[in-house]
Coordinates of C-alpha atoms in Angstrom, one line a residue:
M1246 CA -16.6 18.9 88.9
S1247 CA -19.5 20.0 86.3
E1248 CA -17.2 23.3 86.4
N1249 CA -15.5 21.5 85.0
I1250 CA -17.2 20.1 82.3
H1251 CA -18.2 22.7 81.3
R1252 CA -14.8 24.2 80.6
R1253 CA -13.6 21.2 79.0
F1254 CA -17.0 20.7 76.4
V1255 CA -17.5 25.6 76.3
N1256 CA -14.9 25.2 72.6
A1257 CA -15.5 21.8 71.8
C1258 CA -16.0 20.9 68.3
D1259 CA -19.7 18.5 67.3
E1260 CA -17.6 15.5 67.4
C1261 CA -16.1 15.9 71.4
R1262 CA -19.3 17.2 72.2
R1263 CA -20.9 14.2 70.7
R1264 CA -18.5 11.5 72.2
K1265 CA -18.2 13.0 75.8
V1266 CA -14.2 13.5 75.2
R1267 CA -11.5 16.4 75.9
C1268 CA -11.3 18.6 72.8
D1269 CA -8.0 20.3 71.7
S1270 CA -8.6 21.8 68.1
E1271 CA -8.0 24.8 70.2
C1272 CA -4.8 24.4 70.6
M1273 CA -4.5 22.3 66.7
P1274 CA -3.6 24.3 63.8
N1275 CA -6.4 25.0 61.5
K1276 CA -8.7 24.3 64.5
V1277 CA -9.3 20.2 63.7
C1278 CA -8.6 18.6 67.0
S1279 CA -6.1 15.6 67.3
S1280 CA -9.4 12.9 66.9
C1281 CA -11.1 14.0 64.3
L1282 CA -7.8 14.1 62.8
S1283 CA -7.2 9.9 63.6
K1284 CA -10.7 9.3 62.1
G1285 CA -10.4 11.8 59.3
V1286 CA -13.5 13.1 59.8
S1287 CA -15.4 16.7 59.9
C1288 CA -14.1 18.7 63.0
R1289 CA -17.3 21.4 63.1
H1290 CA -18.2 23.3 65.4
S1291 CA -21.3 24.0 64.5
R1292 CA -22.6 24.9 68.6
I1293 CA -21.7 28.7 69.3
Q1294 CA -20.6 29.6 72.2
Q1295 CA -22.5 31.8 74.3
K1296 CA -22.0 34.2 77.6
R1297 CA -22.7 33.0 81.1
G1298 CA -24.4 35.2 82.9
P1299 CA -28.6 36.3 83.8
K1300 CA -30.9 37.0 80.6
R1301 CA -31.7 40.2 79.7
S1302 CA -35.8 40.3 80.3
G1303 CA -38.1 42.0 77.1
T1304 CA -35.5 41.2 74.3
T1305 CA -36.1 38.3 71.7
R1306 CA -32.4 37.1 71.9
I1307 CA -31.3 34.6 68.8
D1308 CA -29.7 31.7 68.2
A1309 CA -27.3 31.4 65.2
S1310 CA -28.0 27.7 65.0
Q1311 CA -32.1 28.3 64.1
P1312 CA -33.3 27.8 60.6
L1313 CA -33.1 31.1 58.8
D1314 CA -37.3 31.0 58.5
I1315 CA -37.3 31.1 62.1
L1316 CA -34.6 34.2 62.2
V1317 CA -36.0 36.1 59.4
T1318 CA -39.4 35.9 61.3
K1319 CA -38.0 37.4 64.7
I1320 CA -36.2 39.9 63.2
L1321 CA -39.8 41.1 60.8
Q1322 CA -41.5 40.8 64.3
S1323 CA -39.2 43.7 66.4
T1324 CA -40.5 45.8 68.5
E1325 CA -39.2 48.8 70.2
T1326 CA -40.5 46.9 73.7
N1327 CA -39.3 43.6 72.5
P1328 CA -36.2 43.9 70.3
F1329 CA -34.4 42.1 68.2
H1330 CA -31.2 41.0 70.4
V1331 CA -28.5 41.2 67.5
P1332 CA -25.7 38.8 69.9
D1333 CA -22.2 40.0 71.8
D1334 CA -20.4 37.0 70.1
K1335 CA -19.0 38.8 66.3
N1336 CA -18.8 34.6 65.3
A1337 CA -22.7 34.4 66.1
V1338 CA -23.7 38.1 64.0
R1339 CA -20.8 36.5 61.3
G1340 CA -22.9 33.6 60.5
I1341 CA -25.9 35.3 60.9
L1342 CA -25.1 37.5 58.2
F1343 CA -23.3 35.2 56.5
N1344 CA -26.1 32.7 55.9
L1345 CA -28.9 35.7 54.9
A1346 CA -26.4 37.2 52.5
L1347 CA -26.6 33.6 51.7
R1348 CA -29.8 33.0 51.0
L1349 CA -30.2 36.4 49.2
K1350 CA -27.7 35.4 46.8
T1351 CA -29.0 32.4 46.1
L1352 CA -33.3 34.2 45.0
E1353 CA -31.8 36.0 43.5
K1354 CA -30.0 33.5 40.8
E1355 CA -32.8 31.2 41.3
L1356 CA -36.1 34.5 39.7
D1357 CA -32.4 35.3 37.3
Y1358 CA -32.9 30.8 36.7
C1359 CA -36.7 31.2 35.8
R1360 CA -36.4 34.7 34.2
K1361 CA -34.4 32.9 31.7
N1362 CA -36.3 29.4 31.3
H1363 CA -39.6 30.9 31.2
V1364 CA -40.6 28.5 34.2
G1365 CA -43.8 29.6 36.0
L1366 CA -44.8 31.1 39.6
N1367 CA -45.8 26.7 40.3
G1368 CA -41.9 26.4 39.8
L1369 CA -40.5 29.6 41.5
E1370 CA -42.8 29.0 44.3
D1371 CA -41.2 24.9 44.1
S1372 CA -37.5 26.2 43.8
L1373 CA -37.6 28.9 46.0
A1374 CA -38.8 26.6 48.6
T1375 CA -36.4 23.2 48.1
S1376 CA -33.5 26.5 48.5
L1377 CA -34.7 27.3 52.0
T1378 CA -34.7 23.8 53.1
A1379 CA -31.5 23.7 51.7
L1380 CA -29.8 26.6 53.1
D1381 CA -31.7 25.1 56.7
S1382 CA -30.9 22.2 56.9
S1383 CA -27.0 23.6 56.6
P1384 CA -24.3 24.0 60.0
S1385 CA -25.5 28.0 60.9
S1386 CA -21.2 28.6 62.1
G1387 CA -20.8 31.1 59.0
S1388 CA -17.9 29.8 58.1
P1389 CA -17.0 29.4 53.9
D1390 CA -15.3 26.5 54.7
S1391 CA -19.0 24.8 55.6
E1392 CA -20.9 26.5 52.9
P1393 CA -24.1 25.1 52.7
D1394 CA -25.3 23.1 49.7
T1395 CA -27.5 26.0 47.7
S1396 CA -28.2 23.9 44.7
V1397 CA -32.1 23.8 42.9
K1398 CA -31.6 21.8 40.1
T1399 CA -28.9 24.3 39.0
S1400 CA -25.9 23.2 41.2
T1401 CA -23.6 23.0 37.4
L1402 CA -25.3 26.0 37.4
D1403 CA -23.9 27.9 39.8
E1404 CA -20.7 26.4 39.1
K1405 CA -20.6 28.1 35.4
D1406 CA -21.4 31.4 37.4
S1407 CA -18.2 31.3 39.8
V1408 CA -16.1 29.9 36.6
T1409 CA -17.8 32.8 34.4
D1410 CA -17.3 35.3 36.5
L1411 CA -13.5 34.6 37.2
S1412 CA -12.6 34.6 34.0
D1413 CA -14.5 37.6 33.1
A1414 CA -12.4 39.3 36.0
L1415 CA -9.7 38.0 35.4
A1416 CA -9.8 39.4 31.6
Q1417 CA -10.3 43.1 33.4
F1418 CA -6.6 43.0 35.0
T1419 CA -4.1 44.0 32.3
I1420 CA -0.5 44.7 32.5
G1421 CA 0.2 46.6 28.4
F1422 CA -1.5 43.6 26.9
P1423 CA -4.3 43.9 24.8
T1424 CA -8.0 42.9 26.5
R1425 CA -9.3 39.4 26.0
K1426 CA -11.0 37.2 27.5
I1427 CA -9.5 33.1 28.6
H1428 CA -11.6 30.5 30.7
F1429 CA -11.0 30.1 34.1
G1430 CA -11.9 26.4 35.1
E1431 CA -12.6 25.6 38.7
S1432 CA -10.0 23.8 39.9
S1433 CA -7.8 26.7 39.2
N1434 CA -5.9 28.6 42.0
I1435 CA -6.7 31.2 41.5
M1436 CA -10.5 30.6 42.3
L1437 CA -9.6 32.3 45.6
V1438 CA -10.2 35.9 43.7
V1439 CA -13.2 36.1 43.2
S1440 CA -14.1 36.3 46.7
A1441 CA -12.2 38.5 47.0
L1442 CA -13.0 40.6 44.6
N1443 CA -17.0 40.0 45.7
H1444 CA -16.0 40.9 49.0
R1445 CA -14.2 44.3 47.5
K1446 CA -17.1 45.7 46.0
E1447 CA -18.8 45.7 49.6
L1448 CA -16.4 47.9 51.0
S1449 CA -16.3 51.6 50.4
L1450 CA -12.7 51.5 48.7
P1451 CA -11.0 53.6 45.4
E1452 CA -11.5 51.7 42.5
W1453 CA -8.3 49.6 41.9
K1454 CA -8.4 51.0 38.4
S1455 CA -7.7 54.7 39.5
V1456 CA -5.2 52.8 43.1
F1457 CA -2.8 50.1 39.8
A1458 CA -2.6 54.2 37.1
R1459 CA -1.5 56.3 40.2
I1460 CA 1.1 53.7 41.8
R1461 CA 2.4 51.3 39.0
R1462 CA 6.2 52.1 37.0
P1463 CA 5.3 52.2 33.8
Q1464 CA 9.0 50.8 33.0
F1465 CA 8.0 47.7 34.3
W1466 CA 3.9 47.1 33.6
E1467 CA 4.1 48.8 30.0
V1468 CA 5.1 46.2 27.3
P1469 CA 7.4 48.1 24.7
S1470 CA 5.9 48.2 21.3
S1471 CA 7.4 46.9 18.6
P1472 CA 8.7 49.2 16.1
L1473 CA 7.9 46.5 13.3
Q1474 CA 4.0 46.1 12.9
P1475 CA 2.8 42.6 11.7
Q1476 CA 1.6 43.4 8.2
D1477 CA -1.7 41.4 6.9
P1478 CA -0.5 38.2 5.1
N1479 CA -1.0 39.1 0.8
F1480 CA -2.8 35.4 -0.1
T1481 CA -3.1 34.1 -3.2
F1482 CA -6.5 32.4 -3.7
P1483 CA -7.6 30.6 -6.2
E1484 CA -10.5 32.1 -9.3
S1485 CA -13.6 32.7 -8.2
S1486 CA -14.8 29.6 -10.3
L1487 CA -12.3 26.7 -9.3
M1488 CA -12.4 28.0 -5.8
Q1489 CA -16.3 27.3 -5.3
K1490 CA -15.3 24.3 -7.1
L1491 CA -12.5 22.8 -4.4
V1492 CA -14.1 24.3 -1.3
H1493 CA -17.8 22.3 -3.1
Y1494 CA -15.8 19.0 -3.0
Y1495 CA -14.3 19.7 0.3
F1496 CA -18.1 19.7 1.7
I1497 CA -19.0 16.7 -0.1
E1498 CA -15.9 14.6 0.5
L1499 CA -14.9 15.9 4.0
N1500 CA -17.5 18.4 6.1
V1501 CA -20.4 15.7 5.6
Y1502 CA -18.4 13.2 7.3
C1503 CA -16.4 15.3 9.6
P1504 CA -18.4 18.4 10.0
L1505 CA -17.0 21.4 10.9
L1506 CA -17.9 24.1 9.0
H1507 CA -21.6 25.6 8.5
R1508 CA -21.6 25.4 4.4
P1509 CA -24.3 28.5 4.7
T1510 CA -22.4 30.9 6.3
F1511 CA -19.3 29.8 4.6
E1512 CA -20.3 30.6 1.0
K1513 CA -21.9 33.3 2.1
S1514 CA -18.2 35.3 3.9
I1515 CA -16.7 34.3 0.7
A1516 CA -19.2 36.4 -1.2
D1517 CA -18.7 38.8 1.2
E1518 CA -15.3 39.0 0.3
L1519 CA -14.4 38.5 4.3
H1520 CA -11.5 36.4 2.6
L1521 CA -9.2 39.5 1.2
H1522 CA -10.1 41.2 4.6
D1523 CA -10.0 38.8 7.5
P1524 CA -6.5 37.1 7.7
G1525 CA -8.3 34.5 9.7
F1526 CA -11.1 33.5 7.2
G1527 CA -8.7 34.0 4.1
S1528 CA -6.4 31.2 6.0
L1529 CA -8.8 29.4 6.6
V1530 CA -10.6 29.6 2.9
L1531 CA -7.0 28.6 1.8
V1532 CA -6.8 25.5 4.0
V1533 CA -10.4 24.1 2.5
C1534 CA -8.7 25.2 -0.9
A1535 CA -5.9 22.9 -0.4
I1536 CA -8.4 19.7 0.9
G1537 CA -11.0 20.7 -1.7
A1538 CA -7.8 20.7 -4.4
R1539 CA -7.3 16.6 -2.8
A1540 CA -10.8 15.4 -2.9
F1541 CA -10.9 16.5 -6.6
D1542 CA -7.8 15.4 -7.2
F1543 CA -9.1 12.1 -6.4
Y1544 CA -12.4 12.0 -8.0
S1545 CA -10.4 13.3 -11.9
G1546 CA -9.0 9.9 -11.9
R1547 CA -5.5 9.7 -9.7
K1548 CA -7.7 7.8 -7.1
I1549 CA -5.2 8.1 -4.5
F1550 CA -4.6 11.3 -2.0
A1551 CA -1.3 12.8 -3.3
S1552 CA 0.5 15.0 -0.7
D1553 CA 1.2 17.9 -2.9
V1554 CA -1.5 18.4 -4.2
G1555 CA -3.2 21.8 -2.9
W1556 CA 0.1 22.5 -1.4
E1557 CA 0.0 25.8 -3.5
W1558 CA -3.1 27.3 -1.2
F1559 CA -1.5 25.8 2.0
N1560 CA 2.0 27.0 1.7
Q1561 CA 0.6 30.5 2.4
V1562 CA -0.6 29.9 5.8
S1563 CA 1.9 30.9 8.6
L1564 CA 1.1 28.8 11.4
E1565 CA 3.7 29.2 13.1
K1566 CA 2.6 32.6 13.9
I1567 CA -1.2 32.3 13.9
V1568 CA 0.0 29.8 17.0
F1569 CA 1.1 32.0 19.0
E1570 CA -1.5 35.1 17.5
Q1571 CA -3.1 37.4 20.4
N1572 CA -6.9 37.1 19.9
L1573 CA -7.2 34.0 17.8
S1574 CA -10.8 33.7 16.8
L1575 CA -13.2 31.1 15.9
Y1576 CA -11.1 31.2 12.5
H1577 CA -8.0 30.6 13.3
L1578 CA -9.5 26.8 15.5
Q1579 CA -10.6 25.9 12.2
M1580 CA -8.4 26.4 10.5
L1581 CA -5.2 24.0 12.3
I1582 CA -7.9 22.2 12.4
L1583 CA -8.1 21.5 9.1
S1584 CA -4.0 22.1 8.5
I1585 CA -3.9 18.0 11.3
W1586 CA -6.4 17.1 8.3
Y1587 CA -4.1 17.9 5.9
L1588 CA -1.0 17.2 6.8
K1589 CA -2.0 13.8 7.9
H1590 CA -1.8 12.6 4.7
D1591 CA 2.5 14.6 4.5
R1592 CA 5.1 11.6 4.6
N1593 CA 7.7 14.4 5.2
R1594 CA 6.3 15.6 8.9
P1595 CA 4.6 12.4 10.2
N1596 CA 4.5 14.2 13.4
A1597 CA 3.1 17.3 12.2
G1598 CA -0.4 16.4 12.9
W1599 CA 0.3 15.4 16.5
M1600 CA 2.1 19.1 16.9
L1601 CA -1.0 20.8 15.8
T1602 CA -3.3 18.7 17.6
G1603 CA -1.8 19.8 21.1
I1604 CA -1.6 23.3 20.0
A1605 CA -5.3 23.3 18.9
M1606 CA -6.4 21.5 22.2
R1607 CA -5.0 24.3 24.7
V1608 CA -6.0 26.9 22.4
A1609 CA -9.8 26.0 22.8
Q1610 CA -9.6 24.9 26.7
E1611 CA -8.5 28.2 27.0
R1612 CA -12.0 29.5 25.6
G1613 CA -13.4 27.7 27.9
V1614 CA -14.7 25.5 24.9
H1615 CA -14.5 22.2 26.7
R1616 CA -17.4 23.6 29.2
R1617 CA -21.0 22.8 29.0
S1618 CA -22.6 26.8 28.2
V1619 CA -24.8 28.0 31.1
D1620 CA -27.4 28.9 28.8
D1621 CA -27.3 25.6 26.6
S1622 CA -31.1 24.9 25.7
K1623 CA -31.3 27.8 22.4
P1624 CA -28.2 26.7 20.2
T1625 CA -26.5 29.3 17.6
V1626 CA -24.5 29.4 15.2
E1627 CA -20.9 30.9 17.0
G1628 CA -21.8 28.6 19.7
E1629 CA -22.1 25.1 17.6
L1630 CA -19.7 25.7 15.6
W1631 CA -17.4 26.0 18.8
K1632 CA -18.7 22.7 19.7
R1633 CA -18.1 21.2 16.2
A1634 CA -14.4 22.0 16.8
F1635 CA -13.8 21.0 19.6
W1636 CA -15.7 17.3 19.3
M1637 CA -13.7 17.1 15.8
L1638 CA -10.6 17.8 17.6
T1639 CA -11.6 15.2 20.7
V1640 CA -11.7 12.9 17.8
I1641 CA -8.5 13.3 16.1
D1642 CA -6.4 14.4 19.5
T1643 CA -7.9 9.9 20.3
R1644 CA -7.2 8.2 16.5
M1645 CA -4.0 10.3 17.0
S1646 CA -3.1 9.1 20.3
W1647 CA -3.5 5.3 19.5
V1648 CA -2.1 5.7 15.7
F1649 CA 1.5 6.3 17.5
G1650 CA 0.0 5.0 20.6
R1651 CA 1.2 8.3 22.5
P1652 CA -1.4 9.9 25.7
K1653 CA -3.7 11.9 24.7
A1654 CA -4.2 15.3 25.2
T1655 CA -7.1 15.6 27.4
S1656 CA -9.7 13.1 28.8
T1657 CA -13.8 12.7 28.8
Q1658 CA -13.6 13.8 32.4
D1659 CA -12.4 16.6 31.1
F1660 CA -15.3 18.2 29.6
D1661 CA -19.0 18.2 29.5
L1662 CA -19.8 19.8 26.1
S1663 CA -23.1 18.6 24.8
P1664 CA -23.7 17.1 21.7
L1665 CA -24.6 18.8 18.0
V1666 CA -28.0 19.7 16.9
E1667 CA -28.8 17.3 15.2
C1668 CA -30.3 19.5 12.2
D1669 CA -28.8 20.0 9.0
D1670 CA -27.2 23.5 7.9
E1671 CA -29.5 24.8 5.4
Y1672 CA -32.5 24.8 8.3
W1673 CA -29.7 26.7 11.1
E1674 CA -31.5 30.0 10.0
T1675 CA -34.9 30.1 8.8
E1676 CA -36.7 33.6 8.2
D1677 CA -38.9 32.6 11.3
P1678 CA -36.4 32.0 14.4
E1679 CA -39.4 30.8 16.2
Q1680 CA -38.2 27.2 13.8
N1681 CA -33.7 28.2 14.0
F1682 CA -32.2 24.8 13.8
Q1683 CA -35.9 22.6 13.5
Q1684 CA -34.8 19.0 11.3
P1685 CA -37.9 18.7 9.2
V1686 CA -39.6 15.6 11.3
G1687 CA -39.2 12.0 8.9
K1688 CA -35.8 13.4 7.6
P1689 CA -32.7 11.9 8.8
S1690 CA -30.3 14.5 10.1
L1691 CA -26.3 13.8 8.6
L1692 CA -25.7 15.1 11.5
S1693 CA -26.7 12.0 13.7
F1694 CA -24.1 10.4 12.5
W1695 CA -21.1 12.1 14.1
N1696 CA -22.7 12.1 17.5
C1697 CA -22.7 8.0 16.8
Y1698 CA -19.4 8.7 16.2
T1699 CA -18.0 10.5 19.5
R1700 CA -19.8 8.8 21.3
L1701 CA -18.0 4.8 20.0
F1702 CA -14.9 7.1 20.6
E1703 CA -15.7 7.7 24.0
I1704 CA -15.0 3.7 24.2
V1705 CA -11.9 4.2 22.6
G1706 CA -10.5 6.7 25.1
F1707 CA -11.9 4.3 28.2
S1708 CA -10.1 0.9 26.4
Q1709 CA -7.5 3.8 26.5
R1710 CA -7.7 4.7 30.0
T1711 CA -7.9 1.0 31.7
I1712 CA -6.4 -1.8 29.5
Y1713 CA -3.6 0.4 27.7
S1714 CA -2.9 2.4 30.8
V1715 CA 1.3 2.7 31.2
R1716 CA 0.4 3.1 34.7
K1717 CA -2.2 0.7 36.9
S1718 CA -5.2 2.0 39.2
E1719 CA -5.1 1.4 42.8
L1720 CA -8.1 -0.9 42.5
Q1721 CA -5.7 -3.0 39.5
K1722 CA -2.9 -2.9 42.1
M1723 CA -5.3 -4.5 44.7
D1724 CA -7.0 -6.9 42.5
I1725 CA -4.3 -10.4 43.7
N1726 CA -5.4 -11.6 39.3
N1727 CA -4.3 -9.3 37.9
S1728 CA -5.7 -10.9 34.7
E1729 CA -8.5 -11.2 36.2
W1730 CA -9.5 -7.8 36.4
Q1731 CA -8.1 -7.3 32.9
E1732 CA -11.1 -10.3 31.4
K1733 CA -13.4 -7.6 33.6
T1734 CA -12.7 -4.8 31.8
V1735 CA -12.7 -6.5 28.5
I1736 CA -16.2 -8.3 29.4
E1737 CA -17.5 -4.5 29.9
L1738 CA -16.2 -2.2 27.0
D1739 CA -17.6 -5.2 24.7
S1740 CA -20.8 -4.7 27.3
A1741 CA -20.3 -0.8 25.6
L1742 CA -19.9 -1.4 22.3
N1743 CA -23.3 -3.4 22.3
K1744 CA -25.0 -0.6 24.1
W1745 CA -23.4 1.7 21.7
A1746 CA -24.9 -1.0 18.4
D1747 CA -28.1 -0.9 19.8
S1748 CA -28.3 3.2 19.9
V1749 CA -27.0 3.9 16.5
P1750 CA -30.2 5.3 14.7
T1751 CA -32.5 3.8 12.3
H1752 CA -31.0 5.3 9.4
L1753 CA -27.5 4.6 9.9
R1754 CA -28.3 1.3 10.2
W1755 CA -26.3 -1.4 8.7
D1756 CA -28.7 -3.7 7.8
T1757 CA -31.2 -0.9 6.6
P1758 CA -31.9 0.7 2.9
H1759 CA -30.5 3.4 3.1
I1760 CA -32.1 6.6 1.1
N1761 CA -29.1 8.6 0.2
E1762 CA -24.9 7.8 -1.2
F1763 CA -24.3 10.1 2.4
L1764 CA -25.9 7.5 4.8
F1765 CA -25.0 5.1 3.5
S1766 CA -21.4 6.2 3.6
Q1767 CA -21.6 7.3 6.8
S1768 CA -23.4 3.3 7.4
A1769 CA -20.9 1.9 6.0
I1770 CA -17.4 4.6 8.7
L1771 CA -19.8 3.4 11.6
Y1772 CA -19.7 0.2 11.2
T1773 CA -16.1 -0.4 9.8
M1774 CA -15.3 2.4 13.3
Y1775 CA -17.3 -0.4 15.7
Y1776 CA -14.8 -3.0 14.1
W1777 CA -11.6 -1.2 14.0
V1778 CA -12.3 -0.5 17.7
Q1779 CA -13.2 -4.2 18.7
I1780 CA -9.9 -5.6 17.6
Q1781 CA -7.7 -2.3 19.4
I1782 CA -9.7 -3.7 22.3
H1783 CA -8.9 -7.3 21.9
R1784 CA -5.5 -7.4 20.0
R1785 CA -3.7 -6.9 23.5
F1786 CA -4.7 -10.2 24.6
I1787 CA -4.4 -12.8 20.8
P1788 CA -1.4 -15.0 22.3
R1789 CA 1.3 -15.4 20.1
P1790 CA 2.2 -18.3 18.3
G1791 CA 2.5 -21.1 20.5
Q1792 CA 2.1 -19.0 23.6
K1793 CA -0.8 -19.7 25.7
S1794 CA -3.4 -16.3 26.3
E1795 CA -3.8 -15.9 30.2
V1796 CA -6.9 -14.8 30.1
S1797 CA -9.6 -16.8 29.0
L1798 CA -11.1 -14.3 25.9
P1799 CA -12.1 -15.6 23.1
S1800 CA -10.5 -12.6 21.5
L1801 CA -9.2 -14.2 18.0

C-alpha cells in the first residue's frame, strides 16, 4: 500500500501532492497535468525526486530546494573529510547552478546600478538583502519557466536591460545592409534570441562571425550595389538675413507652444553651416523656413495662413525618398513632424499629414524613442530632443485621429516616456556642467505648458478608447445597462478633467495675471483645449431635436 502511494506521488506536481491525488503530468504535453489544466493553476514540480537507498556517511547532502544562503554556506564549509555532495539528479544540479548564476547576475546588476546612481554602502547592503530574500523565497526547480522574481526596486531597469541587450545583439546581424541599431521590444517573438546568445557565450564554440563568413553563399547574402549612388540634394536656402528672420518667426510662433527644436543648438548649427553639408539638417532648415514664412506673412498684415506661402522652401524636400532612408536621424524625424505641421494647411493634400504621422511614429518606435531611458536621471540635449519629438507626435496623432474619426497610431499603453524637463532652452547647457538643465528659482518655465498639454491629451486618448471605441470591451458587453456604463465612463472622464484643471501651475491659470505674452497665450491655449475636450466627451450624449436622451447627463 505504502509502495503504491510512493509511486503515485514520486513525480506528482505540487498541487496534486498537496491534494493527494494521482498526477498524470508525466504523460501530458509540457508536463502539465490534467488536474491543474482543468483548474487553471500553474503545474509546478518544485520538489526534486531523490533516489532511494542508504545515505552516504561522511558527506554533506544538499536539497536543491534549500535557500541559497544555506546552499552557499554548505559549499564553503565542505572539507576533505566532509565534502559537499553534488546531487546525482541532473535536474537538481541544474537547479542549483541556475539559482547560483541568477544570484550572481542579480548582484552584478545591483552593484552596477549602485555605482551609476551613487548609492552608498548601506543602500547596497539593503538592496542585496532584498535580492537574496526574493531569491530564497522562490521555487528552486531550476526551470526557466519558473524564474524567481529578482526585482529590487529596479524591475523596469532589468526589463530595459534585457530589451537593450536584444537590440544591441541583433544590431550585429547583417546580411549586406548597413549596420544600424533598431529597437526590439520585450514582446518581440525573437526575444528568445537574447537567451540563445547568452548561452552561446558560455560554450566553447567558434565565434559566429567566422563561421558565417566561411559557410555563407555570397549570391544569397550580399546585396548588389546600385550603379546609381544617391546624390546629396542641391538645396537652395534663403539668403542669410531672411533665413534669420524666418527662423526667428518659427520659434516665437510655433516652437514656444509646440516645443520641438532647441533654439541655441539649432542656430549654432546654422552658423556652423551644417545645413550645407548634412542633407538631414538641411531639409529640416528648409521646413523651418517654410513654417517661418507663413508666420512672417501672417504678421505682415495678411492675417491668414495661405497654403502656398513657404512652398519654395518646402518643395525642395523629397519626402518620398527620405522616409525610406536606411539611416534616419533625429533631424529627419524633426523634419517629418514639421512637414505634418506645414501640410495641415494644404487644402490640396488633406490626407498627407495623416499618412506622414503614421510613418513618423513608426520611425520613432523603430529607434525605441517611446521607451523611458534606463538612465533617465541626467538629461542630455539629444535625449530631450528625442523626447520632444515623440511627445509632439503623440499630440499630432491624437488630434488627427479625432479630426478624421480614425484610430490612432499609438496609445498611452504603448509608451512610458517621461515628461519633458521643465527647463527653458537657454539653461540647458551652461559653463558649469553641474548647472545644466537647472531652471532659475522663481522663473516659470515655458515647458510647463507642454507637460500640461500632453496630460490633457491623455484624457482625450482615454475617451477615444472608451466612449468612441468601435469594438466594445468585455466589461461593457457584460453590463446589462449600456447607458449606465456610458454614464460611469463620462463621470470618470469629467473627474479626470477636474483633476487636470487643479494640476495647472499657478502661472498658467486663466484667472492669474501673466507676466508676459507667451504665458498669456499658453494659458489661453490650455483652457481653450480644456473646453474643447469637454465638448468632445459630451457631444455624443447631446440628443437631437425631438429625441430623448438615453443617459441622464447634462451634456448639452
